Amino acid sequence: MIESLLFQFLLQPSFSEVTPRTLSVPAGIYLSLKSNEDQKNPPTRKKNFMGPFLQAESIFALDIDSRTILFEKNSRTQRQIASISKLITALIILEENKLDEKVMVSKNAASIEGRKIELAPGEVITVENLLFGLLIHSGNDTALALAEHNAGTLEHFVEKMNGKVKTLGLQHTHFSNPAGLDDKENYSTANDVALFALEALDQPFIRDAVQIKEKEIFSVDSKIKHKLETTDDLLKDPLFPIKGLKTGNTLGAGPSFVGYTEKDGHRIITVMLNSTD
């Protein structure tokens, strides 16, 4: 059902629950992706078009080049966002670490709950491969291993995450862990998610990694292999021009999604939080 609804959504990029308006972007957010020719021609709402019926609790859709908000529903309501949090983790790592750095996996990282790529305690693996595990497979163990490598402790890394939030000018987002595990202090809004998704898309590594459907990665000594499979089922469906970006699903957050698509000359970010469909 959700695929058919999204198909409606992508085929009709010109509606809103409110009058289409231009997004105000915080000073820390960069819209440096290559602009399209239609930047000065924002989409307009089609007459007599009611838009799709979507069950997600919060929704936000943005035409990137014109900064036109296409659709929104409870877009400023704070909610848990599950593994969408990993985009901020990836941003910090890419800004502060080199891809060829070697990481020794701790017992703490290897034993974390939830979805994992099955890292082994004591395994040595590169930052690059851990980022693939983070962005493709949404491994909680990769998130913790990267956080510990970067900041020494989970607590120090979380401080960096919230510092990044302030730098980006996001006023309704707060993190308590790098993986997006359920916690009342780990939250954002659909509007804020769209904004830090813009920042993530500005990183070529993230932009490329989130489009990968399957990949095998190895420890530094090549003795341990990890098979990665995307959590984004829409990447596997030829009907959808989806190019990532990140999914999330926990009991506290519900099924959630931030997607990047290119359709009819428009580049669109769509956020759906806590969709029961």
CSV table of C-alpha atoms in Angstrom, one decimal:
chain,number,residue,atom,x,y,z
A,1,MET,CA,0.0,0.0,0.0
A,2,ILE,CA,2.7,2.5,0.9
A,3,GLU,CA,4.3,2.0,-2.5
A,4,SER,CA,1.1,2.8,-4.3
A,5,LEU,CA,0.6,5.9,-2.2
A,6,LEU,CA,4.2,7.1,-2.8
A,7,PHE,CA,3.7,6.5,-6.5
A,8,GLN,CA,0.8,9.0,-6.4
A,9,PHE,CA,3.0,11.4,-4.4
A,10,LEU,CA,5.9,11.3,-6.8
A,11,LEU,CA,3.8,11.6,-9.9
A,12,GLN,CA,2.1,14.7,-8.6
A,13,PRO,CA,4.8,17.0,-7.2
A,14,SER,CA,2.6,20.0,-7.0
A,15,PHE,CA,0.3,19.9,-4.0
A,16,SER,CA,0.1,20.9,-0.4
A,17,GLU,CA,-2.1,20.9,2.6
A,18,VAL,CA,-1.3,24.6,2.8
A,19,THR,CA,-0.6,27.2,0.2
A,20,PRO,CA,2.9,26.4,-1.3
A,21,ARG,CA,5.5,28.6,0.3
A,22,THR,CA,9.3,29.0,0.3
A,23,LEU,CA,11.3,27.2,2.9
A,24,SER,CA,13.4,29.4,5.2
A,25,VAL,CA,16.7,27.6,5.5
A,26,PRO,CA,18.9,28.1,8.6
A,27,ALA,CA,22.3,29.6,8.1
A,28,GLY,CA,24.1,26.4,8.7
A,29,ILE,CA,22.3,24.5,5.9
A,30,TYR,CA,24.0,24.5,2.5
A,31,LEU,CA,22.0,24.1,-0.7
A,32,SER,CA,25.2,23.6,-2.8
A,33,LEU,CA,23.9,20.7,-4.9
A,34,LYS,CA,24.0,21.5,-8.5
A,35,SER,CA,20.9,23.6,-9.3
A,36,ASN,CA,18.5,22.7,-12.1
A,37,GLU,CA,17.3,25.1,-14.8
A,38,ASP,CA,13.9,25.3,-13.2
A,39,GLN,CA,15.1,26.8,-10.0
A,40,LYS,CA,13.1,30.0,-10.7
A,41,ASN,CA,10.0,28.1,-11.7
A,42,PRO,CA,8.7,26.5,-8.5
A,43,PRO,CA,5.9,23.9,-8.9
A,44,THR,CA,2.4,25.2,-8.4
A,45,ARG,CA,-0.6,23.4,-7.0
A,46,LYS,CA,-2.9,21.9,-9.7
A,47,LYS,CA,-6.5,23.1,-9.5
A,48,ASN,CA,-9.0,20.7,-8.0
A,49,PHE,CA,-6.3,18.2,-7.0
A,50,MET,CA,-6.8,17.0,-3.5
A,51,GLY,CA,-3.5,15.2,-3.0
A,52,PRO,CA,-3.0,11.7,-1.7
A,53,PHE,CA,-4.3,10.3,1.6
A,54,LEU,CA,-1.2,9.4,3.7
A,55,GLN,CA,-1.4,7.9,7.1
A,56,ALA,CA,2.0,9.0,8.4
A,57,GLU,CA,1.8,11.1,11.5
A,58,SER,CA,4.3,13.7,10.2
A,59,ILE,CA,5.1,14.5,6.5
A,60,PHE,CA,7.2,17.1,4.8
A,61,ALA,CA,8.1,17.4,1.1
A,62,LEU,CA,10.4,19.9,-0.4
A,63,ASP,CA,11.3,20.9,-3.9
A,64,ILE,CA,15.0,21.5,-3.4
A,65,ASP,CA,15.9,24.1,-6.1
A,66,SER,CA,13.0,26.4,-5.5
A,67,ARG,CA,12.8,25.7,-1.8
A,68,THR,CA,9.1,25.2,-2.3
A,69,ILE,CA,7.3,23.2,0.4
A,70,LEU,CA,5.1,20.9,-1.6
A,71,PHE,CA,3.2,19.1,1.2
A,72,GLU,CA,3.3,19.1,5.0
A,73,LYS,CA,1.4,17.5,7.9
A,74,ASN,CA,2.5,18.0,11.5
A,75,SER,CA,5.9,18.9,10.1
A,76,ARG,CA,7.1,20.6,13.3
A,77,THR,CA,5.9,18.0,15.8
A,78,GLN,CA,8.8,16.4,17.7
A,79,ARG,CA,9.0,12.7,17.2
A,80,GLN,CA,11.5,9.9,17.6
A,81,ILE,CA,13.2,9.3,14.2
A,82,ALA,CA,14.9,5.9,14.7
A,83,SER,CA,17.8,5.2,12.3
A,84,ILE,CA,17.3,8.5,10.4
A,85,SER,CA,19.6,9.7,13.2
A,86,LYS,CA,22.4,7.9,11.5
A,87,LEU,CA,22.7,10.6,8.9
A,88,ILE,CA,24.0,13.0,11.5
A,89,THR,CA,26.4,10.3,12.7
A,90,ALA,CA,27.7,9.9,9.1
A,91,LEU,CA,28.1,13.7,8.7
A,92,ILE,CA,30.3,14.0,11.7
A,93,ILE,CA,32.5,11.0,10.7
A,94,LEU,CA,33.0,12.3,7.2
A,95,GLU,CA,33.9,15.7,8.5
A,96,GLU,CA,36.4,14.5,11.2
A,97,ASN,CA,37.8,11.1,10.1
A,98,LYS,CA,39.5,9.7,7.0
A,99,LEU,CA,38.0,6.8,5.1
A,100,ASP,CA,41.1,4.6,5.4
A,101,GLU,CA,41.3,4.9,9.2
A,102,LYS,CA,41.3,1.5,10.9
A,103,VAL,CA,38.8,0.9,13.7
A,104,MET,CA,39.0,-1.8,16.3
A,105,VAL,CA,35.5,-3.0,17.2
A,106,SER,CA,34.7,-3.0,20.9
A,107,LYS,CA,32.7,-5.7,22.7
A,108,ASN,CA,30.2,-2.9,23.5
A,109,ALA,CA,29.7,-2.0,19.9
A,110,ALA,CA,29.4,-5.7,18.7
A,111,SER,CA,26.8,-6.5,21.3
A,112,ILE,CA,24.4,-3.5,20.7
A,113,GLU,CA,20.8,-4.4,20.2
A,114,GLY,CA,18.8,-4.2,17.0
A,115,ARG,CA,19.8,-4.4,13.4
A,116,LYS,CA,23.5,-5.2,12.9
A,117,ILE,CA,26.0,-6.2,10.3
A,118,GLU,CA,27.4,-8.6,12.9
A,119,LEU,CA,30.7,-7.0,13.7
A,120,ALA,CA,33.0,-9.2,15.9
A,121,PRO,CA,34.7,-7.9,19.1
A,122,GLY,CA,38.3,-7.1,18.2
A,123,GLU,CA,37.6,-7.0,14.5
A,124,VAL,CA,39.6,-4.3,12.7
A,125,ILE,CA,37.7,-2.6,9.9
A,126,THR,CA,38.0,0.7,8.0
A,127,VAL,CA,35.9,3.8,8.5
A,128,GLU,CA,34.8,3.5,4.9
A,129,ASN,CA,33.4,0.0,5.3
A,130,LEU,CA,31.7,1.0,8.6
A,131,LEU,CA,30.0,3.9,6.8
A,132,PHE,CA,28.8,1.5,4.2
A,133,GLY,CA,27.4,-0.7,6.9
A,134,LEU,CA,25.8,2.4,8.5
A,135,LEU,CA,24.2,3.9,5.4
A,136,ILE,CA,23.2,0.7,3.4
A,137,HIS,CA,22.4,-1.9,6.1
A,138,SER,CA,21.6,0.6,8.9
A,139,GLY,CA,23.8,-1.3,11.3
A,140,ASN,CA,23.6,-0.2,14.9
A,141,ASP,CA,26.9,-1.8,15.6
A,142,THR,CA,28.6,0.3,12.9
A,143,ALA,CA,27.1,3.4,14.4
A,144,LEU,CA,28.5,2.7,17.9
A,145,ALA,CA,31.9,1.5,16.5
A,146,LEU,CA,32.2,4.8,14.5
A,147,ALA,CA,31.2,6.9,17.5
A,148,GLU,CA,33.7,5.3,19.9
A,149,HIS,CA,36.5,5.6,17.3
A,150,ASN,CA,35.7,9.3,16.7
A,151,ALA,CA,35.1,10.5,20.2
A,152,GLY,CA,36.4,7.8,22.6
A,153,THR,CA,33.1,7.4,24.3
A,154,LEU,CA,29.4,7.3,23.3
A,155,GLU,CA,28.7,10.3,25.6
A,156,HIS,CA,31.3,12.5,23.9
A,157,PHE,CA,30.0,11.6,20.4
A,158,VAL,CA,26.5,12.5,21.4
A,159,GLU,CA,27.7,15.9,22.5
A,160,LYS,CA,29.1,16.3,19.0
A,161,MET,CA,25.8,15.3,17.5
A,162,ASN,CA,24.0,17.9,19.4
A,163,GLY,CA,26.7,20.4,18.6
A,164,LYS,CA,26.1,19.7,15.0
A,165,VAL,CA,22.4,20.3,15.5
A,166,LYS,CA,23.2,23.8,16.9
A,167,THR,CA,25.6,24.5,14.0
A,168,LEU,CA,22.9,23.7,11.5
A,169,GLY,CA,20.4,25.9,13.3
A,170,LEU,CA,17.9,23.1,14.0
A,171,GLN,CA,15.8,24.1,16.9
A,172,HIS,CA,13.6,21.0,17.4
A,173,THR,CA,16.1,18.2,17.2
A,174,HIS,CA,18.1,16.4,19.9
A,175,PHE,CA,20.1,13.2,20.0
A,176,SER,CA,20.9,10.7,22.7
A,177,ASN,CA,22.7,8.0,20.8
A,178,PRO,CA,24.3,7.6,17.3
A,179,ALA,CA,22.1,4.7,16.1
A,180,GLY,CA,18.6,6.1,16.7
A,181,LEU,CA,17.6,3.7,19.4
A,182,ASP,CA,14.4,4.5,21.2
A,183,ASP,CA,14.8,7.3,23.7
A,184,LYS,CA,12.6,10.2,24.5
A,185,GLU,CA,15.6,12.5,24.2
A,186,ASN,CA,16.4,11.3,20.7
A,187,TYR,CA,13.9,13.2,18.5
A,188,SER,CA,13.4,15.6,15.6
A,189,THR,CA,10.7,16.9,13.3
A,190,ALA,CA,9.8,16.2,9.7
A,191,ASN,CA,10.9,19.8,8.9
A,192,ASP,CA,14.2,19.4,10.6
A,193,VAL,CA,14.9,16.0,9.1
A,194,ALA,CA,14.4,17.5,5.6
A,195,LEU,CA,16.9,20.2,6.5
A,196,PHE,CA,19.7,17.9,7.8
A,197,ALA,CA,18.9,15.6,4.8
A,198,LEU,CA,19.9,18.5,2.6
A,199,GLU,CA,23.2,18.7,4.5
A,200,ALA,CA,23.7,14.9,4.1
A,201,LEU,CA,23.0,15.1,0.3
A,202,ASP,CA,25.8,17.7,0.1
A,203,GLN,CA,28.3,14.8,0.9
A,204,PRO,CA,29.1,12.8,-2.2
A,205,PHE,CA,29.9,9.7,-0.2
A,206,ILE,CA,26.5,9.7,1.4
A,207,ARG,CA,24.8,10.5,-1.9
A,208,ASP,CA,26.4,7.5,-3.5
A,209,ALA,CA,26.2,5.0,-0.6
A,210,VAL,CA,22.5,5.4,0.0
A,211,GLN,CA,21.8,4.3,-3.6
A,212,ILE,CA,23.6,0.9,-3.2
A,213,LYS,CA,21.2,-2.0,-2.9
A,214,GLU,CA,23.7,-4.7,-1.9
A,215,LYS,CA,27.4,-4.8,-1.1
A,216,GLU,CA,30.0,-7.0,0.6
A,217,ILE,CA,32.6,-5.5,2.9
A,218,PHE,CA,35.5,-7.1,4.7
A,219,SER,CA,37.7,-6.6,7.8
A,220,VAL,CA,41.2,-5.2,7.2
A,221,ASP,CA,42.7,-8.7,7.1
A,222,SER,CA,39.9,-9.9,4.8
A,223,LYS,CA,39.0,-12.8,7.2
A,224,ILE,CA,35.6,-11.5,8.1
A,225,LYS,CA,33.0,-10.7,5.5
A,226,HIS,CA,29.8,-8.8,6.0
A,227,LYS,CA,26.9,-8.9,3.5
A,228,LEU,CA,25.0,-5.6,3.4
A,229,GLU,CA,21.5,-5.2,2.0
A,230,THR,CA,19.6,-1.9,1.8
A,231,THR,CA,16.7,-1.2,4.2
A,232,ASP,CA,15.1,0.9,1.5
A,233,ASP,CA,12.8,-1.4,-0.5
A,234,LEU,CA,11.9,1.4,-2.9
A,235,LEU,CA,15.4,1.3,-4.3
A,236,LYS,CA,14.6,-2.2,-5.6
A,237,ASP,CA,11.4,-1.1,-7.4
A,238,PRO,CA,11.8,0.2,-11.0
A,239,LEU,CA,8.6,2.3,-10.7
A,240,PHE,CA,10.2,4.7,-8.3
A,241,PRO,CA,12.9,7.2,-9.1
A,242,ILE,CA,14.2,7.0,-5.5
A,243,LYS,CA,17.9,7.7,-4.9
A,244,GLY,CA,18.0,6.9,-1.2
A,245,LEU,CA,18.1,8.4,1.5
A,246,LYS,CA,17.4,6.7,4.9
A,247,THR,CA,14.8,4.6,6.6
A,248,GLY,CA,14.1,4.0,10.3
A,249,ASN,CA,11.8,1.8,12.3
A,250,THR,CA,11.5,1.2,16.0
A,251,LEU,CA,8.6,0.8,18.4
A,252,GLY,CA,9.0,4.3,19.5
A,253,ALA,CA,9.4,5.9,16.1
A,254,GLY,CA,7.3,3.7,13.9
A,255,PRO,CA,8.2,3.1,10.3
A,256,SER,CA,9.8,6.3,9.0
A,257,PHE,CA,11.5,7.4,5.8
A,258,VAL,CA,13.4,10.3,4.3
A,259,GLY,CA,13.8,10.0,0.6
A,260,TYR,CA,15.5,11.8,-2.2
A,261,THR,CA,14.1,11.6,-5.7
A,262,GLU,CA,14.4,13.3,-9.1
A,263,LYS,CA,11.2,13.6,-11.1
A,264,ASP,CA,10.3,15.7,-14.2
A,265,GLY,CA,13.2,18.0,-13.7
A,266,HIS,CA,12.6,18.5,-9.9
A,267,ARG,CA,14.7,17.2,-7.0
A,268,ILE,CA,12.5,16.4,-4.1
A,269,ILE,CA,13.1,15.5,-0.4
A,270,THR,CA,10.2,13.6,1.2
A,271,VAL,CA,10.0,12.9,4.9
A,272,MET,CA,7.4,10.5,6.4
A,273,LEU,CA,7.5,9.8,10.2
A,274,ASN,CA,5.5,7.1,12.0
A,275,SER,CA,3.6,5.7,9.1
A,276,THR,CA,1.3,2.9,10.2
A,277,ASP,CA,0.7,1.9,6.5
